[in-house]
């Protein structure tokens, strides 16, 4: 990684062009500056004027926002996804010119993206624009951290590029991004819904309970799909705006690939890394919210003492502990969970913190944690084998790691749940539940209906 001193953008680009000529290959340069505060949603909406590869990420509880526009470079991998993505990322960092005077997570050179739930799982044309692993280095990046805003321009220069012309082009795009959009998107209405093979799904749940009773498998997580048709093409910015206002304590995200967009509001952090300090969270065990505070408190108390949900939660805590102890020191886990309230649902919640050892990266932790027992099952291998054989749903990026990482050893990944894939005026929503030996297919079906609600509510349902 090469840091350079402050200077005008032309001189910074000239430096990069000279390096590209010397090495006879394209050169990535990243330049970060602080700017006046601006609405991240406005930047995301303005970016549609020149890009079909936009990215949005926010943790509203932390006042943290990322908006990516365009694509300078895409890191993809189909096999050994975690190791190869990390290897390619480190190769890029080793050659990049990074001008970033700010010690702020998510500034400087950054990659945003995700992976499919299972590269060996059922496949369809639904997710054709989403690779098994795909991380984009955006051309333009807005970072909002503790109410301060930063703007990063990343460009891949070539030996024949002219710095002045390149700088003018970047300024023109920056002006578009940082100005208010011509209009703010309007909401649409749901015209029709289609449950994909609900009866067959219940039969698979029943088969899973029998499998668990007669084998060493403890739990199998099964997902299903609900398809919506809308009155017009879905406006992603409007969906994000609704999710931000209606789903506090969540990670609101959008990953756009050639116009198709995976969007949602997940409450489940997989892992957060700041320098060497690591935070993971166990969020397993689900119940609805009550109509009154008394009812809500009663449901929460029941959830805290429910044998099935506590067992499901303990599976995840145990797995996270094992993963952390393999790569970290100073692992700290509370003795019992607390309630994590969302608008439509409440969950059992346990935070896990640790110090990541120097020889490892965030991808080592993501690889170890995915899929968690809350999304795959226990044991992992046998539950995944059952899912591949019987689930018959192309999960794509649903339930998979999504997030970002920067050039200063910071990053954050969440689990892509409470989500949907938007394609024009059609949306595929996904929801799952953990099946154990005493699970009732009808009850599990009703649980998935509850989990569809956050996305349904922001799409006009």
GROMACS .gro file of C-alpha atoms in nm, residues 112-457:
model
  346
  112UNK     CA    1  -1.862  -0.386  -0.098
  113UNK     CA    2  -2.047  -0.704  -0.183
  114UNK     CA    3  -2.143  -1.052  -0.078
  115UNK     CA    4  -2.167  -1.419  -0.157
  116UNK     CA    5  -2.427  -1.681  -0.232
  117UNK     CA    6  -2.557  -1.891   0.054
  118UNK     CA    7  -2.424  -2.216  -0.091
  119UNK     CA    8  -2.233  -2.256  -0.420
  120UNK     CA    9  -2.344  -2.621  -0.427
  121UNK     CA   10  -2.712  -2.541  -0.374
  122UNK     CA   11  -3.006  -2.526  -0.613
  123UNK     CA   12  -2.954  -2.278  -0.901
  124UNK     CA   13  -3.192  -2.088  -1.126
  125UNK     CA   14  -3.191  -1.786  -1.357
  126UNK     CA   15  -3.332  -1.573  -1.074
  127UNK     CA   16  -2.987  -1.471  -0.947
  128UNK     CA   17  -2.810  -1.458  -1.286
  129UNK     CA   18  -2.656  -1.114  -1.215
  130UNK     CA   19  -2.516  -1.219  -0.876
  131UNK     CA   20  -2.194  -1.422  -0.874
  132UNK     CA   21  -2.111  -1.682  -0.612
  133UNK     CA   22  -1.886  -1.415  -0.464
  134UNK     CA   23  -1.878  -1.057  -0.588
  135UNK     CA   24  -1.718  -0.749  -0.431
  136UNK     CA   25  -1.718  -0.414  -0.609
  137UNK     CA   26  -1.467  -0.136  -0.553
  138UNK     CA   27  -1.694   0.163  -0.620
  139UNK     CA   28  -1.585   0.456  -0.834
  140UNK     CA   29  -1.747   0.696  -0.587
  141UNK     CA   30  -1.807   0.635  -0.219
  142UNK     CA   31  -1.990   0.842   0.041
  143UNK     CA   32  -1.908   0.755   0.402
  144UNK     CA   33  -2.102   0.909   0.691
  145UNK     CA   34  -1.956   0.841   1.036
  146UNK     CA   35  -2.049   1.020   1.359
  147UNK     CA   36  -2.235   1.289   1.162
  148UNK     CA   37  -1.930   1.371   0.945
  149UNK     CA   38  -1.924   1.299   0.570
  150UNK     CA   39  -1.635   1.180   0.355
  151UNK     CA   40  -1.615   1.133  -0.021
  152UNK     CA   41  -1.379   0.889  -0.189
  153UNK     CA   42  -1.303   0.878  -0.560
  154UNK     CA   43  -1.136   0.562  -0.686
  155UNK     CA   44  -1.022   0.531  -1.044
  156UNK     CA   45  -0.827   0.283  -1.252
  157UNK     CA   46  -0.592   0.485  -1.470
  158UNK     CA   47  -0.416   0.358  -1.781
  159UNK     CA   48  -0.080   0.455  -1.928
  160UNK     CA   49  -0.243   0.659  -2.207
  161UNK     CA   50  -0.482   0.855  -1.981
  162UNK     CA   51  -0.462   1.234  -1.960
  163UNK     CA   52  -0.485   1.348  -1.595
  164UNK     CA   53  -0.659   1.678  -1.672
  165UNK     CA   54  -0.936   1.520  -1.880
  166UNK     CA   55  -0.979   1.243  -1.625
  167UNK     CA   56  -1.006   1.495  -1.341
  168UNK     CA   57  -1.270   1.695  -1.531
  169UNK     CA   58  -1.477   1.380  -1.589
  170UNK     CA   59  -1.459   1.283  -1.223
  171UNK     CA   60  -1.563   1.632  -1.115
  172UNK     CA   61  -1.865   1.623  -1.345
  173UNK     CA   62  -1.984   1.294  -1.197
  174UNK     CA   63  -1.914   1.415  -0.845
  175UNK     CA   64  -2.129   1.722  -0.909
  176UNK     CA   65  -2.417   1.498  -1.020
  177UNK     CA   66  -2.384   1.274  -0.716
  178UNK     CA   67  -2.362   1.552  -0.461
  179UNK     CA   68  -2.655   1.754  -0.596
  180UNK     CA   69  -3.016   1.685  -0.499
  181UNK     CA   70  -3.191   1.442  -0.735
  182UNK     CA   71  -3.445   1.572  -0.987
  183UNK     CA   72  -3.722   1.390  -0.799
  184UNK     CA   73  -3.762   1.151  -0.511
  185UNK     CA   74  -3.905   0.812  -0.610
  186UNK     CA   75  -4.265   0.729  -0.536
  187UNK     CA   76  -4.390   0.413  -0.374
  188UNK     CA   77  -4.567   0.133  -0.562
  189UNK     CA   78  -4.841  -0.112  -0.470
  190UNK     CA   79  -4.848  -0.490  -0.461
  191UNK     CA   80  -5.077  -0.624  -0.732
  192UNK     CA   81  -5.041  -0.997  -0.671
  193UNK     CA   82  -4.855  -1.249  -0.454
  194UNK     CA   83  -4.755  -1.606  -0.528
  195UNK     CA   84  -4.632  -1.851  -0.266
  196UNK     CA   85  -4.388  -2.094  -0.422
  197UNK     CA   86  -4.504  -2.450  -0.348
  198UNK     CA   87  -4.616  -2.398   0.015
  199UNK     CA   88  -4.762  -2.749   0.055
  200UNK     CA   89  -4.445  -2.910  -0.077
  201UNK     CA   90  -4.244  -2.692   0.162
  202UNK     CA   91  -4.448  -2.816   0.459
  203UNK     CA   92  -4.382  -3.172   0.346
  204UNK     CA   93  -4.008  -3.099   0.345
  205UNK     CA   94  -4.041  -2.963   0.700
  206UNK     CA   95  -4.207  -3.290   0.802
  207UNK     CA   96  -3.932  -3.488   0.629
  208UNK     CA   97  -3.673  -3.281   0.815
  209UNK     CA   98  -3.828  -3.363   1.155
  210UNK     CA   99  -3.812  -3.732   1.070
  211UNK     CA  100  -3.451  -3.697   0.956
  212UNK     CA  101  -3.361  -3.531   1.285
  213UNK     CA  102  -3.535  -3.798   1.494
  214UNK     CA  103  -3.350  -4.080   1.319
  215UNK     CA  104  -3.002  -3.929   1.277
  216UNK     CA  105  -2.737  -3.723   1.455
  217UNK     CA  106  -2.871  -3.401   1.299
  218UNK     CA  107  -3.010  -3.158   1.559
  219UNK     CA  108  -3.150  -2.881   1.341
  220UNK     CA  109  -3.218  -2.800   0.974
  221UNK     CA  110  -3.305  -2.449   0.854
  222UNK     CA  111  -3.547  -2.443   0.562
  223UNK     CA  112  -3.624  -2.138   0.349
  224UNK     CA  113  -3.909  -2.060   0.113
  225UNK     CA  114  -3.992  -1.795  -0.146
  226UNK     CA  115  -4.279  -1.552  -0.193
  227UNK     CA  116  -4.308  -1.369  -0.526
  228UNK     CA  117  -4.471  -1.031  -0.565
  229UNK     CA  118  -4.582  -0.838  -0.871
  230UNK     CA  119  -4.592  -0.460  -0.827
  231UNK     CA  120  -4.790  -0.186  -1.002
  232UNK     CA  121  -4.468  -0.043  -1.152
  233UNK     CA  122  -4.094  -0.097  -1.140
  234UNK     CA  123  -3.975  -0.087  -0.782
  235UNK     CA  124  -3.794   0.232  -0.684
  236UNK     CA  125  -3.502   0.111  -0.473
  237UNK     CA  126  -3.450   0.447  -0.302
  238UNK     CA  127  -3.811   0.453  -0.181
  239UNK     CA  128  -3.775   0.100  -0.042
  240UNK     CA  129  -3.457   0.197   0.143
  241UNK     CA  130  -3.623   0.509   0.281
  242UNK     CA  131  -3.913   0.301   0.415
  243UNK     CA  132  -3.682   0.038   0.563
  244UNK     CA  133  -3.473   0.302   0.742
  245UNK     CA  134  -3.781   0.457   0.902
  246UNK     CA  135  -3.959   0.130   0.985
  247UNK     CA  136  -3.676  -0.108   1.084
  248UNK     CA  137  -3.458   0.045   1.358
  249UNK     CA  138  -3.176  -0.164   1.504
  250UNK     CA  139  -3.115  -0.317   1.161
  251UNK     CA  140  -2.860  -0.307   0.882
  252UNK     CA  141  -3.039  -0.163   0.579
  253UNK     CA  142  -2.868  -0.263   0.255
  254UNK     CA  143  -2.893  -0.269  -0.122
  255UNK     CA  144  -2.659  -0.446  -0.362
  256UNK     CA  145  -2.741  -0.364  -0.723
  257UNK     CA  146  -2.602  -0.571  -1.008
  258UNK     CA  147  -2.688  -0.461  -1.362
  259UNK     CA  148  -3.022  -0.321  -1.246
  260UNK     CA  149  -3.134  -0.618  -1.033
  261UNK     CA  150  -3.112  -0.539  -0.663
  262UNK     CA  151  -3.083  -0.745  -0.344
  263UNK     CA  152  -3.228  -0.527  -0.070
  264UNK     CA  153  -3.338  -0.570   0.290
  265UNK     CA  154  -3.309  -0.480   0.657
  266UNK     CA  155  -3.129  -0.751   0.851
  267UNK     CA  156  -3.097  -0.742   1.230
  268UNK     CA  157  -2.820  -1.001   1.227
  269UNK     CA  158  -2.459  -0.888   1.230
  270UNK     CA  159  -2.221  -1.165   1.138
  271UNK     CA  160  -1.900  -0.984   1.233
  272UNK     CA  161  -1.760  -0.633   1.272
  273UNK     CA  162  -1.388  -0.555   1.269
  274UNK     CA  163  -1.225  -0.226   1.370
  275UNK     CA  164  -0.850  -0.261   1.349
  276UNK     CA  165  -0.814  -0.580   1.557
  277UNK     CA  166  -1.126  -0.560   1.771
  278UNK     CA  167  -1.395  -0.806   1.665
  279UNK     CA  168  -1.767  -0.813   1.743
  280UNK     CA  169  -2.010  -1.086   1.646
  281UNK     CA  170  -2.371  -1.132   1.755
  282UNK     CA  171  -2.595  -1.428   1.807
  283UNK     CA  172  -2.951  -1.351   1.699
  284UNK     CA  173  -3.154  -1.672   1.705
  285UNK     CA  174  -3.496  -1.741   1.852
  286UNK     CA  175  -3.792  -1.539   1.722
  287UNK     CA  176  -4.132  -1.418   1.843
  288UNK     CA  177  -4.379  -1.148   1.727
  289UNK     CA  178  -4.426  -0.812   1.900
  290UNK     CA  179  -4.727  -0.755   2.122
  291UNK     CA  180  -5.012  -0.511   2.061
  292UNK     CA  181  -4.962  -0.354   2.407
  293UNK     CA  182  -4.658  -0.313   2.630
  294UNK     CA  183  -4.796  -0.573   2.872
  295UNK     CA  184  -4.851  -0.822   2.592
  296UNK     CA  185  -4.510  -0.741   2.443
  297UNK     CA  186  -4.339  -0.799   2.778
  298UNK     CA  187  -4.522  -1.128   2.825
  299UNK     CA  188  -4.417  -1.252   2.478
  300UNK     CA  189  -4.057  -1.151   2.552
  301UNK     CA  190  -4.061  -1.335   2.885
  302UNK     CA  191  -4.201  -1.645   2.718
  303UNK     CA  192  -3.934  -1.625   2.448
  304UNK     CA  193  -3.657  -1.602   2.707
  305UNK     CA  194  -3.775  -1.929   2.865
  306UNK     CA  195  -3.895  -2.116   2.556
  307UNK     CA  196  -3.705  -2.444   2.529
  308UNK     CA  197  -3.701  -2.461   2.147
  309UNK     CA  198  -3.587  -2.102   2.100
  310UNK     CA  199  -3.329  -2.115   2.380
  311UNK     CA  200  -3.191  -2.438   2.235
  312UNK     CA  201  -3.171  -2.279   1.890
  313UNK     CA  202  -2.998  -1.977   2.038
  314UNK     CA  203  -2.748  -2.185   2.236
  315UNK     CA  204  -2.650  -2.372   1.917
  316UNK     CA  205  -2.541  -2.043   1.761
  317UNK     CA  206  -2.361  -1.915   2.072
  318UNK     CA  207  -2.160  -2.236   2.095
  319UNK     CA  208  -2.063  -2.220   1.729
  320UNK     CA  209  -1.955  -1.856   1.749
  321UNK     CA  210  -1.746  -1.931   2.059
  322UNK     CA  211  -1.565  -2.213   1.880
  323UNK     CA  212  -1.499  -1.994   1.576
  324UNK     CA  213  -1.368  -1.704   1.782
  325UNK     CA  214  -1.137  -1.917   1.995
  326UNK     CA  215  -0.976  -2.051   1.677
  327UNK     CA  216  -0.868  -1.708   1.547
  328UNK     CA  217  -0.892  -1.470   1.843
  329UNK     CA  218  -0.791  -1.395   2.199
  330UNK     CA  219  -0.984  -1.227   2.482
  331UNK     CA  220  -1.316  -1.388   2.384
  332UNK     CA  221  -1.599  -1.246   2.593
  333UNK     CA  222  -1.953  -1.393   2.593
  334UNK     CA  223  -2.238  -1.308   2.839
  335UNK     CA  224  -2.392  -1.598   3.032
  336UNK     CA  225  -2.745  -1.555   2.895
  337UNK     CA  226  -2.926  -1.375   2.613
  338UNK     CA  227  -3.141  -1.063   2.626
  339UNK     CA  228  -3.431  -0.949   2.407
  340UNK     CA  229  -3.352  -0.761   2.085
  341UNK     CA  230  -3.667  -0.576   1.973
  342UNK     CA  231  -3.752  -0.489   1.613
  343UNK     CA  232  -4.068  -0.333   1.475
  344UNK     CA  233  -4.239  -0.659   1.375
  345UNK     CA  234  -4.034  -0.919   1.562
  346UNK     CA  235  -3.821  -0.973   1.871
  347UNK     CA  236  -3.523  -1.204   1.904
  348UNK     CA  237  -3.292  -1.359   2.158
  349UNK     CA  238  -2.960  -1.173   2.143
  350UNK     CA  239  -2.607  -1.239   2.271
  351UNK     CA  240  -2.305  -1.025   2.173
  352UNK     CA  241  -1.959  -1.183   2.141
  353UNK     CA  242  -1.640  -0.975   2.142
  354UNK     CA  243  -1.276  -1.071   2.091
  355UNK     CA  244  -0.937  -0.958   1.958
  356UNK     CA  245  -0.848  -1.089   1.612
  357UNK     CA  246  -0.497  -1.229   1.593
  358UNK     CA  247  -0.266  -1.045   1.351
  359UNK     CA  248  -0.221  -1.335   1.109
  360UNK     CA  249  -0.593  -1.355   1.023
  361UNK     CA  250  -0.846  -1.146   0.832
  362UNK     CA  251  -1.217  -1.079   0.851
  363UNK     CA  252  -1.270  -1.342   0.579
  364UNK     CA  253  -1.128  -1.610   0.810
  365UNK     CA  254  -1.403  -1.530   1.059
  366UNK     CA  255  -1.677  -1.505   0.794
  367UNK     CA  256  -1.569  -1.840   0.651
  368UNK     CA  257  -1.581  -1.999   0.995
  369UNK     CA  258  -1.920  -1.854   1.089
  370UNK     CA  259  -2.113  -1.905   0.765
  371UNK     CA  260  -2.364  -2.051   0.761
  372UNK     CA  261  -2.456  -2.004   1.123
  373UNK     CA  262  -2.686  -2.261   1.287
  374UNK     CA  263  -2.961  -1.998   1.250
  375UNK     CA  264  -2.936  -2.016   0.870
  376UNK     CA  265  -2.803  -2.365   0.797
  377UNK     CA  266  -2.845  -2.601   1.089
  378UNK     CA  267  -2.653  -2.831   1.321
  379UNK     CA  268  -2.429  -3.007   1.236
  380UNK     CA  269  -2.346  -2.781   0.943
  381UNK     CA  270  -2.248  -3.044   0.686
  382UNK     CA  271  -2.543  -3.278   0.735
  383UNK     CA  272  -2.796  -2.995   0.746
  384UNK     CA  273  -2.655  -2.842   0.426
  385UNK     CA  274  -2.670  -3.182   0.259
  386UNK     CA  275  -3.041  -3.207   0.344
  387UNK     CA  276  -3.107  -2.851   0.221
  388UNK     CA  277  -2.935  -2.921  -0.112
  389UNK     CA  278  -3.135  -3.238  -0.161
  390UNK     CA  279  -3.484  -3.127  -0.060
  391UNK     CA  280  -3.529  -2.750  -0.026
  392UNK     CA  281  -3.565  -2.675  -0.400
  393UNK     CA  282  -3.519  -2.298  -0.355
  394UNK     CA  283  -3.240  -2.093  -0.509
  395UNK     CA  284  -3.144  -1.887  -0.203
  396UNK     CA  285  -2.888  -1.686  -0.397
  397UNK     CA  286  -2.752  -1.422  -0.159
  398UNK     CA  287  -3.035  -1.472   0.090
  399UNK     CA  288  -2.897  -1.584   0.426
  400UNK     CA  289  -2.540  -1.528   0.307
  401UNK     CA  290  -2.262  -1.291   0.418
  402UNK     CA  291  -2.299  -0.937   0.281
  403UNK     CA  292  -2.093  -0.634   0.376
  404UNK     CA  293  -1.776  -0.434   0.320
  405UNK     CA  294  -1.407  -0.409   0.405
  406UNK     CA  295  -1.156  -0.127   0.371
  407UNK     CA  296  -0.782  -0.080   0.330
  408UNK     CA  297  -0.728  -0.011   0.701
  409UNK     CA  298  -0.838  -0.352   0.833
  410UNK     CA  299  -1.193  -0.244   0.909
  411UNK     CA  300  -1.505  -0.418   0.787
  412UNK     CA  301  -1.850  -0.541   0.868
  413UNK     CA  302  -2.063  -0.831   0.748
  414UNK     CA  303  -2.425  -0.910   0.817
  415UNK     CA  304  -2.647  -1.204   0.727
  416UNK     CA  305  -2.872  -1.127   0.430
  417UNK     CA  306  -3.212  -1.203   0.584
  418UNK     CA  307  -3.540  -1.002   0.594
  419UNK     CA  308  -3.464  -0.940   0.230
  420UNK     CA  309  -3.574  -0.968  -0.129
  421UNK     CA  310  -3.445  -0.967  -0.484
  422UNK     CA  311  -3.596  -0.688  -0.695
  423UNK     CA  312  -3.613  -0.728  -1.072
  424UNK     CA  313  -3.812  -0.450  -1.233
  425UNK     CA  314  -4.170  -0.481  -1.109
  426UNK     CA  315  -4.118  -0.829  -0.962
  427UNK     CA  316  -3.980  -0.915  -0.619
  428UNK     CA  317  -3.878  -1.248  -0.468
  429UNK     CA  318  -3.889  -1.248  -0.089
  430UNK     CA  319  -3.723  -1.517   0.121
  431UNK     CA  320  -3.777  -1.637   0.476
  432UNK     CA  321  -3.669  -1.942   0.672
  433UNK     CA  322  -3.709  -2.120   1.005
  434UNK     CA  323  -3.515  -2.366   1.216
  435UNK     CA  324  -3.665  -2.716   1.215
  436UNK     CA  325  -3.599  -2.944   1.512
  437UNK     CA  326  -3.736  -3.286   1.601
  438UNK     CA  327  -4.063  -3.157   1.750
  439UNK     CA  328  -4.132  -2.889   1.487
  440UNK     CA  329  -4.485  -2.856   1.353
  441UNK     CA  330  -4.495  -2.782   0.976
  442UNK     CA  331  -4.795  -2.551   1.007
  443UNK     CA  332  -4.635  -2.354   1.292
  444UNK     CA  333  -4.309  -2.319   1.097
  445UNK     CA  334  -4.507  -2.201   0.794
  446UNK     CA  335  -4.674  -1.932   1.007
  447UNK     CA  336  -4.333  -1.824   1.141
  448UNK     CA  337  -4.208  -1.763   0.787
  449UNK     CA  338  -4.518  -1.554   0.716
  450UNK     CA  339  -4.422  -1.330   1.009
  451UNK     CA  340  -4.069  -1.297   0.871
  452UNK     CA  341  -4.201  -1.181   0.533
  453UNK     CA  342  -4.373  -0.884   0.700
  454UNK     CA  343  -4.081  -0.635   0.717
  455UNK     CA  344  -4.029  -0.644   0.341
  456UNK     CA  345  -4.400  -0.671   0.259
  457UNK     CA  346  -4.472  -0.360   0.462
   0.00000   0.00000   0.00000
